[in-house]
C-alpha positions as CSV (number, residue, x, y, z in Angstrom):
1,X,-1.7,30.8,-6.2
2,X,0.9,31.2,-4.9
3,X,1.0,34.5,-4.4
4,X,-2.6,34.4,-2.8
5,X,-0.9,31.7,-0.6
6,X,-3.7,29.0,-1.5
7,X,-2.8,25.3,-0.1
8,X,-4.4,22.5,-2.7
9,X,-4.2,19.4,-1.9
10,X,-6.0,16.1,-3.5
11,X,-9.1,14.6,-2.4
12,X,-9.0,11.2,-0.9
13,X,-11.1,8.7,-0.2
14,X,-12.1,10.1,3.1
15,X,-13.0,13.6,1.7
16,X,-15.8,11.7,-0.7
17,X,-16.8,8.9,2.3
18,X,-17.5,12.0,5.1
19,X,-19.8,13.4,2.6
20,X,-21.8,10.2,1.4
21,X,-22.0,9.5,5.0
22,X,-23.8,12.9,5.7
23,X,-26.0,12.4,2.2
24,X,-26.8,9.0,3.5
25,X,-27.7,10.0,7.0
26,X,-25.5,7.9,8.3
27,X,-22.9,10.3,9.8
28,X,-24.5,9.5,13.7
29,X,-24.1,6.0,12.9
30,X,-21.0,5.2,15.1
31,X,-20.8,1.6,13.6
32,X,-21.3,2.4,10.3
33,X,-19.1,5.3,10.4
34,X,-16.6,2.8,11.8
35,X,-17.1,0.1,9.3
36,X,-17.1,2.3,6.2
37,X,-14.0,3.8,7.5
38,X,-12.0,0.2,8.0
39,X,-13.5,-0.6,4.3
40,X,-12.2,2.4,2.9
41,X,-8.8,1.9,5.1
42,X,-8.8,-1.7,3.5
43,X,-9.2,-0.6,0.0
44,X,-6.3,2.0,-0.2
45,X,-3.5,-0.4,-0.2
46,X,-5.3,-2.9,-2.4
47,X,-4.0,-3.5,-6.2
48,X,-7.1,-4.5,-7.6
49,X,-9.3,-1.5,-6.1
50,X,-6.9,1.0,-8.0
51,X,-9.5,1.2,-11.2
52,X,-12.2,2.9,-9.0
53,X,-11.9,6.4,-8.3
54,X,-11.9,7.4,-4.6
55,X,-15.6,9.0,-4.3
56,X,-16.5,5.1,-6.1
57,X,-14.0,3.8,-3.3
58,X,-16.3,5.4,-0.8
59,X,-19.5,4.9,-1.8
60,X,-19.3,1.5,-2.0
61,X,-18.0,1.7,1.8
62,X,-20.8,3.2,2.7
63,X,-23.3,1.0,0.4
64,X,-21.6,-2.2,2.2
65,X,-21.1,-0.8,5.6
66,X,-24.7,-0.3,5.3
67,X,-26.0,-3.5,3.6
68,X,-24.1,-5.9,6.3
69,X,-24.9,-4.1,9.0
70,X,-28.9,-4.6,8.3
71,X,-29.2,-0.1,7.8
72,X,-32.0,-0.1,5.1
73,X,-32.5,1.2,2.6
74,X,-28.5,0.7,2.2
75,X,-28.3,2.9,-1.0
76,X,-30.8,5.3,-0.4
77,X,-31.3,7.9,-3.2
78,X,-30.1,11.0,-1.8
79,X,-26.8,9.4,-1.5
80,X,-27.2,8.1,-4.6
81,X,-28.1,11.8,-5.9
82,X,-25.1,13.0,-4.4
83,X,-22.1,10.1,-5.5
84,X,-23.6,10.3,-8.9
85,X,-23.2,6.7,-9.2
86,X,-26.0,4.0,-9.9
87,X,-26.3,0.6,-7.4
88,X,-25.2,-1.1,-11.1
89,X,-22.3,1.1,-11.1
90,X,-21.2,0.5,-7.3
91,X,-21.3,-3.3,-7.6
92,X,-17.9,-3.8,-9.0
93,X,-16.2,-1.6,-6.6
94,X,-19.0,-3.1,-4.1
95,X,-17.6,-7.0,-4.4
96,X,-14.0,-6.2,-5.0
């Protein structure tokens, strides 16, 4: 990989968050975007959140932001399809 000059990085919750916001149709909703970003930022230094994957943390942030701001559906099918989690699987991360 070095000879081809590839630079590999580890995905962060923000990589997943951008994709999940787009999948949920919330990438143009500034309130949801900012709230989900804030929730993701709060989760990063929280020791209790380390047991969740970055993708689960990001999906839970989108769900919580949608729910808190009254957006319906809070967990659309498109988001469920893209993140690969059910709402039941997200609830531990969403309530942590």
